[in-house]
C-alpha cells in the first residue's frame, strides 16, 4: 500500500531468501487481487536453481512467469505495474563486485517512479555484515527492509541497528520455511515483541501484530 503502482524488486546476499519472499508476496498479491494479473520476473540469469524454483512455483500457482531479456522488457513490466499489475522482480545477489546501481543502469531502470527496491536481510548476520550489505544495496529506488529467517536468529538487536543506519522502514517479517505462511506485515508491536519478548508474529493473534 505504501508503493502503489510500483514493481517490486528484491536485493540482498545469496541465500537470504529473496526468491522465497518474492513468491510469498506474489502469492499474497494473487490472493488479494483474485482476478488481477500477478507477474514474477527472473532477472538473475546466472542462478539456475533459483530460476527453476521461481518458474516451478509460478506454474503451480497460476502466476505469470517472465524472464528479463533487456531494457524493453523491463519497460513493459514497469508499465504494467503503473496500470495496477502486481510485478515482483528477482535480482542477482549482492557481491563484492558491486550493488544494484550498475545493474539498474544496465537495464535502463534508473529514474523510474514505478519501481521499489527492498533489501532482504536476516538477523542471523552480524551488524558488520548487515551494514556491508546496506552499503552495497544503496540505490535510488531502495524503499524498505524485509527481515527473513527470524525463527533461526538468537537475537534481534540488528533490527534496531539497521533501522538507525538505513533510515528505511521495515515492510515485512518472515519466519519458517512455508511459502503460504510464516509471513507478516511489519508493525511497531510486532517489532517490539521480537525485541523484548522474543515472540515471532505467528506466536500471538494477528490482531495483536497489526496493532
mmCIF file of C-alpha atoms in Angstrom:
data_model
loop_
_atom_site.group_PDB
_atom_site.id
_atom_site.type_symbol
_atom_site.label_atom_id
_atom_site.label_comp_id
_atom_site.label_asym_id
_atom_site.label_seq_id
_atom_site.Cartn_x
_atom_site.Cartn_y
_atom_site.Cartn_z
ATOM 1 C CA UNK A 1 0.000 0.000 0.000
ATOM 2 C CA UNK A 2 2.964 2.353 0.544
ATOM 3 C CA UNK A 3 4.138 1.940 -3.060
ATOM 4 C CA UNK A 4 1.047 1.977 -5.305
ATOM 5 C CA UNK A 5 1.722 1.401 -8.983
ATOM 6 C CA UNK A 6 5.245 0.142 -8.322
ATOM 7 C CA UNK A 7 7.022 -3.020 -9.414
ATOM 8 C CA UNK A 8 8.909 -4.554 -6.506
ATOM 9 C CA UNK A 9 12.481 -5.804 -6.820
ATOM 10 C CA UNK A 10 14.338 -7.664 -4.090
ATOM 11 C CA UNK A 11 18.044 -7.207 -3.373
ATOM 12 C CA UNK A 12 20.263 -8.954 -0.865
ATOM 13 C CA UNK A 13 23.029 -11.507 -0.380
ATOM 14 C CA UNK A 14 22.897 -15.060 -1.668
ATOM 15 C CA UNK A 15 20.908 -17.450 0.499
ATOM 16 C CA UNK A 16 18.992 -14.802 2.454
ATOM 17 C CA UNK A 17 15.648 -15.822 0.908
ATOM 18 C CA UNK A 18 14.983 -13.245 -1.844
ATOM 19 C CA UNK A 19 13.235 -15.750 -4.106
ATOM 20 C CA UNK A 20 11.173 -17.168 -1.246
ATOM 21 C CA UNK A 21 9.942 -13.762 -0.058
ATOM 22 C CA UNK A 22 9.170 -12.821 -3.660
ATOM 23 C CA UNK A 23 6.994 -15.913 -4.038
ATOM 24 C CA UNK A 24 5.306 -15.336 -0.681
ATOM 25 C CA UNK A 25 4.391 -11.776 -1.631
ATOM 26 C CA UNK A 26 3.307 -12.800 -5.134
ATOM 27 C CA UNK A 27 1.014 -15.488 -3.725
ATOM 28 C CA UNK A 28 -0.403 -12.986 -1.234
ATOM 29 C CA UNK A 29 -0.980 -10.478 -4.053
ATOM 30 C CA UNK A 30 -2.762 -13.154 -6.099
ATOM 31 C CA UNK A 31 -4.990 -13.992 -3.135
ATOM 32 C CA UNK A 32 -5.847 -10.324 -2.631
ATOM 33 C CA UNK A 33 -6.256 -9.395 -6.300
ATOM 34 C CA UNK A 34 -8.086 -12.602 -7.260
ATOM 35 C CA UNK A 35 -8.640 -11.790 -10.946
ATOM 36 C CA UNK A 36 -5.787 -9.311 -11.344
ATOM 37 C CA UNK A 37 -2.572 -10.403 -13.083
ATOM 38 C CA UNK A 38 0.470 -11.163 -10.918
ATOM 39 C CA UNK A 39 3.832 -11.461 -12.670
ATOM 40 C CA UNK A 40 7.118 -12.797 -11.287
ATOM 41 C CA UNK A 41 10.221 -11.811 -13.219
ATOM 42 C CA UNK A 42 13.553 -13.607 -13.215
ATOM 43 C CA UNK A 43 16.332 -11.060 -13.777
ATOM 44 C CA UNK A 44 19.114 -13.303 -12.478
ATOM 45 C CA UNK A 45 20.180 -15.357 -15.478
ATOM 46 C CA UNK A 46 23.216 -16.775 -13.674
ATOM 47 C CA UNK A 47 21.320 -18.638 -10.960
ATOM 48 C CA UNK A 48 19.837 -21.804 -12.409
ATOM 49 C CA UNK A 49 18.364 -23.267 -9.205
ATOM 50 C CA UNK A 50 16.554 -20.072 -8.233
ATOM 51 C CA UNK A 51 15.272 -19.668 -11.776
ATOM 52 C CA UNK A 52 13.835 -23.183 -11.800
ATOM 53 C CA UNK A 53 12.245 -22.680 -8.373
ATOM 54 C CA UNK A 54 10.651 -19.417 -9.450
ATOM 55 C CA UNK A 55 9.286 -20.884 -12.669
ATOM 56 C CA UNK A 56 8.087 -24.082 -10.983
ATOM 57 C CA UNK A 57 6.081 -22.330 -8.270
ATOM 58 C CA UNK A 58 4.742 -19.757 -10.722
ATOM 59 C CA UNK A 59 3.347 -22.531 -12.910
ATOM 60 C CA UNK A 60 1.883 -24.368 -9.911
ATOM 61 C CA UNK A 61 0.261 -21.238 -8.512
ATOM 62 C CA UNK A 62 -1.112 -19.635 -11.657
ATOM 63 C CA UNK A 63 1.345 -16.723 -11.580
ATOM 64 C CA UNK A 64 2.659 -15.206 -14.788
ATOM 65 C CA UNK A 65 6.361 -16.046 -15.221
ATOM 66 C CA UNK A 66 8.698 -13.900 -17.291
ATOM 67 C CA UNK A 67 12.435 -13.596 -17.874
ATOM 68 C CA UNK A 68 14.030 -10.196 -18.345
ATOM 69 C CA UNK A 69 15.922 -10.049 -21.641
ATOM 70 C CA UNK A 70 16.595 -6.323 -21.944
ATOM 71 C CA UNK A 71 15.512 -2.775 -21.110
ATOM 72 C CA UNK A 72 12.431 -3.038 -23.336
ATOM 73 C CA UNK A 73 11.135 -5.986 -21.314
ATOM 74 C CA UNK A 74 11.663 -4.089 -18.083
ATOM 75 C CA UNK A 75 9.842 -1.125 -19.565
ATOM 76 C CA UNK A 76 6.821 -3.361 -20.199
ATOM 77 C CA UNK A 77 6.927 -4.690 -16.631
ATOM 78 C CA UNK A 78 7.027 -1.173 -15.177
ATOM 79 C CA UNK A 79 4.214 -0.031 -17.467
ATOM 80 C CA UNK A 80 2.156 -2.980 -16.239
ATOM 81 C CA UNK A 81 2.832 -2.052 -12.616
ATOM 82 C CA UNK A 82 1.770 1.542 -13.275
ATOM 83 C CA UNK A 83 -1.540 0.180 -14.593
ATOM 84 C CA UNK A 84 -2.164 -1.896 -11.470
ATOM 85 C CA UNK A 85 -0.478 -5.204 -12.300
ATOM 86 C CA UNK A 86 1.441 -6.795 -9.425
ATOM 87 C CA UNK A 87 5.065 -7.270 -10.547
ATOM 88 C CA UNK A 88 7.827 -8.886 -8.455
ATOM 89 C CA UNK A 89 11.429 -8.972 -9.723
ATOM 90 C CA UNK A 90 14.159 -11.378 -8.573
ATOM 91 C CA UNK A 91 17.625 -9.819 -8.925
ATOM 92 C CA UNK A 92 21.236 -11.046 -8.808
ATOM 93 C CA UNK A 93 22.707 -11.461 -5.332
ATOM 94 C CA UNK A 94 24.801 -8.696 -3.834
ATOM 95 C CA UNK A 95 28.526 -9.415 -4.171
ATOM 96 C CA UNK A 96 31.796 -7.606 -3.590
ATOM 97 C CA UNK A 97 31.722 -6.799 -7.306
ATOM 98 C CA UNK A 98 29.053 -4.158 -6.799
ATOM 99 C CA UNK A 99 25.477 -3.365 -5.918
ATOM 100 C CA UNK A 100 22.335 -2.674 -7.891
ATOM 101 C CA UNK A 101 23.252 0.817 -9.201
ATOM 102 C CA UNK A 102 25.255 -0.560 -12.143
ATOM 103 C CA UNK A 103 22.664 -3.286 -12.688
ATOM 104 C CA UNK A 104 19.844 -0.715 -12.787
ATOM 105 C CA UNK A 105 21.749 1.400 -15.298
ATOM 106 C CA UNK A 106 22.478 -1.628 -17.477
ATOM 107 C CA UNK A 107 18.786 -2.488 -17.697
ATOM 108 C CA UNK A 108 17.625 1.097 -18.154
ATOM 109 C CA UNK A 109 15.892 1.223 -14.773
ATOM 110 C CA UNK A 110 17.301 4.448 -13.363
ATOM 111 C CA UNK A 111 14.959 7.352 -12.776
ATOM 112 C CA UNK A 112 11.742 5.287 -12.765
ATOM 113 C CA UNK A 113 8.963 6.238 -10.353
ATOM 114 C CA UNK A 114 7.275 2.855 -10.708
ATOM 115 C CA UNK A 115 9.992 0.759 -9.063
ATOM 116 C CA UNK A 116 10.541 -0.004 -5.369
ATOM 117 C CA UNK A 117 13.556 -1.974 -4.164
ATOM 118 C CA UNK A 118 13.520 -3.905 -0.895
ATOM 119 C CA UNK A 119 16.672 -5.026 0.906
ATOM 120 C CA UNK A 120 16.272 -8.573 2.238
ATOM 121 C CA UNK A 121 18.336 -9.315 5.362
ATOM 122 C CA UNK A 122 18.440 -11.834 8.196
ATOM 123 C CA UNK A 123 19.189 -11.109 11.865
ATOM 124 C CA UNK A 124 21.493 -14.134 11.770
ATOM 125 C CA UNK A 125 24.040 -11.815 10.101
ATOM 126 C CA UNK A 126 26.360 -9.768 12.282
ATOM 127 C CA UNK A 127 25.922 -5.994 12.415
ATOM 128 C CA UNK A 128 29.053 -5.612 10.297
ATOM 129 C CA UNK A 129 27.637 -7.930 7.619
ATOM 130 C CA UNK A 130 24.266 -6.167 7.569
ATOM 131 C CA UNK A 131 25.873 -2.736 7.277
ATOM 132 C CA UNK A 132 28.107 -4.043 4.494
ATOM 133 C CA UNK A 133 25.095 -5.271 2.524
ATOM 134 C CA UNK A 134 23.290 -1.993 3.140
ATOM 135 C CA UNK A 135 26.233 -0.117 1.582
ATOM 136 C CA UNK A 136 26.164 -2.452 -1.418
ATOM 137 C CA UNK A 137 22.383 -2.165 -1.804
ATOM 138 C CA UNK A 138 22.127 1.636 -1.710
ATOM 139 C CA UNK A 139 20.311 2.760 -4.826
ATOM 140 C CA UNK A 140 17.696 5.287 -5.879
ATOM 141 C CA UNK A 141 14.609 3.033 -5.557
ATOM 142 C CA UNK A 142 15.630 1.432 -2.217
ATOM 143 C CA UNK A 143 12.453 1.698 -0.136
ATOM 144 C CA UNK A 144 12.388 -0.777 2.756
ATOM 145 C CA UNK A 145 13.996 -3.661 4.609
ATOM 146 C CA UNK A 146 12.471 -7.141 4.776
ATOM 147 C CA UNK A 147 13.685 -9.383 7.598
ATOM 148 C CA UNK A 148 13.797 -13.129 6.907
ATOM 149 C CA UNK A 149 14.630 -16.278 8.902
ATOM 150 C CA UNK A 150 13.540 -14.706 12.183
ATOM 151 C CA UNK A 151 12.972 -18.205 13.568
ATOM 152 C CA UNK A 152 16.674 -19.003 13.116
ATOM 153 C CA UNK A 153 18.009 -15.930 14.954
ATOM 154 C CA UNK A 154 19.314 -15.823 18.524
ATOM 155 C CA UNK A 155 18.767 -12.087 18.989
ATOM 156 C CA UNK A 156 17.078 -9.234 17.162
ATOM 157 C CA UNK A 157 19.208 -6.211 18.019
ATOM 158 C CA UNK A 158 20.244 -5.814 14.381
ATOM 159 C CA UNK A 159 16.673 -4.737 13.556
ATOM 160 C CA UNK A 160 17.249 -1.611 15.646
ATOM 161 C CA UNK A 161 20.788 -1.063 14.374
ATOM 162 C CA UNK A 162 19.731 -1.273 10.731
ATOM 163 C CA UNK A 163 16.704 0.957 11.240
ATOM 164 C CA UNK A 164 19.082 3.611 12.570
ATOM 165 C CA UNK A 165 21.779 3.035 9.933
ATOM 166 C CA UNK A 166 19.449 2.923 6.932
ATOM 167 C CA UNK A 167 16.586 5.256 7.799
ATOM 168 C CA UNK A 168 14.320 2.761 5.997
ATOM 169 C CA UNK A 169 11.027 1.284 7.222
ATOM 170 C CA UNK A 170 10.612 -2.444 7.763
ATOM 171 C CA UNK A 171 7.915 -3.725 5.407
ATOM 172 C CA UNK A 172 7.672 -7.470 6.120
ATOM 173 C CA UNK A 173 8.771 -10.162 8.559
ATOM 174 C CA UNK A 174 9.185 -13.833 7.696
ATOM 175 C CA UNK A 175 9.700 -16.886 9.862
ATOM 176 C CA UNK A 176 9.599 -20.555 8.928
ATOM 177 C CA UNK A 177 10.057 -22.251 5.547
ATOM 178 C CA UNK A 178 6.425 -22.457 4.357
ATOM 179 C CA UNK A 179 5.505 -20.412 1.297
ATOM 180 C CA UNK A 180 1.865 -19.977 2.298
ATOM 181 C CA UNK A 181 2.534 -18.975 5.909
ATOM 182 C CA UNK A 182 5.234 -17.583 8.098
ATOM 183 C CA UNK A 183 4.983 -14.004 6.842
ATOM 184 C CA UNK A 184 3.572 -10.892 8.468
ATOM 185 C CA UNK A 185 3.360 -7.249 7.554
ATOM 186 C CA UNK A 186 5.700 -5.303 9.801
ATOM 187 C CA UNK A 187 4.182 -3.281 12.621
ATOM 188 C CA UNK A 188 5.533 -1.471 15.649
ATOM 189 C CA UNK A 189 4.030 -4.009 18.021
ATOM 190 C CA UNK A 190 5.445 -6.972 16.058
ATOM 191 C CA UNK A 191 8.930 -5.468 16.194
ATOM 192 C CA UNK A 192 8.747 -4.697 19.906
ATOM 193 C CA UNK A 193 7.504 -8.217 20.667
ATOM 194 C CA UNK A 194 10.535 -9.573 18.805
ATOM 195 C CA UNK A 195 12.945 -7.310 20.651
ATOM 196 C CA UNK A 196 11.626 -7.572 24.199
ATOM 197 C CA UNK A 197 9.653 -10.828 24.355
ATOM 198 C CA UNK A 198 11.400 -12.763 21.561
ATOM 199 C CA UNK A 199 7.961 -13.622 20.185
ATOM 200 C CA UNK A 200 7.537 -14.304 16.480
ATOM 201 C CA UNK A 201 4.418 -12.899 14.781
ATOM 202 C CA UNK A 202 2.956 -16.402 14.475
ATOM 203 C CA UNK A 203 3.071 -16.910 18.250
ATOM 204 C CA UNK A 204 0.253 -14.482 19.061
ATOM 205 C CA UNK A 205 -3.013 -13.372 17.368
ATOM 206 C CA UNK A 206 -2.721 -11.443 14.097
ATOM 207 C CA UNK A 207 -4.788 -8.643 15.606
ATOM 208 C CA UNK A 208 -2.021 -8.051 18.141
ATOM 209 C CA UNK A 209 0.618 -7.943 15.412
ATOM 210 C CA UNK A 210 -1.319 -5.363 13.429
ATOM 211 C CA UNK A 211 -1.967 -3.034 16.348
#
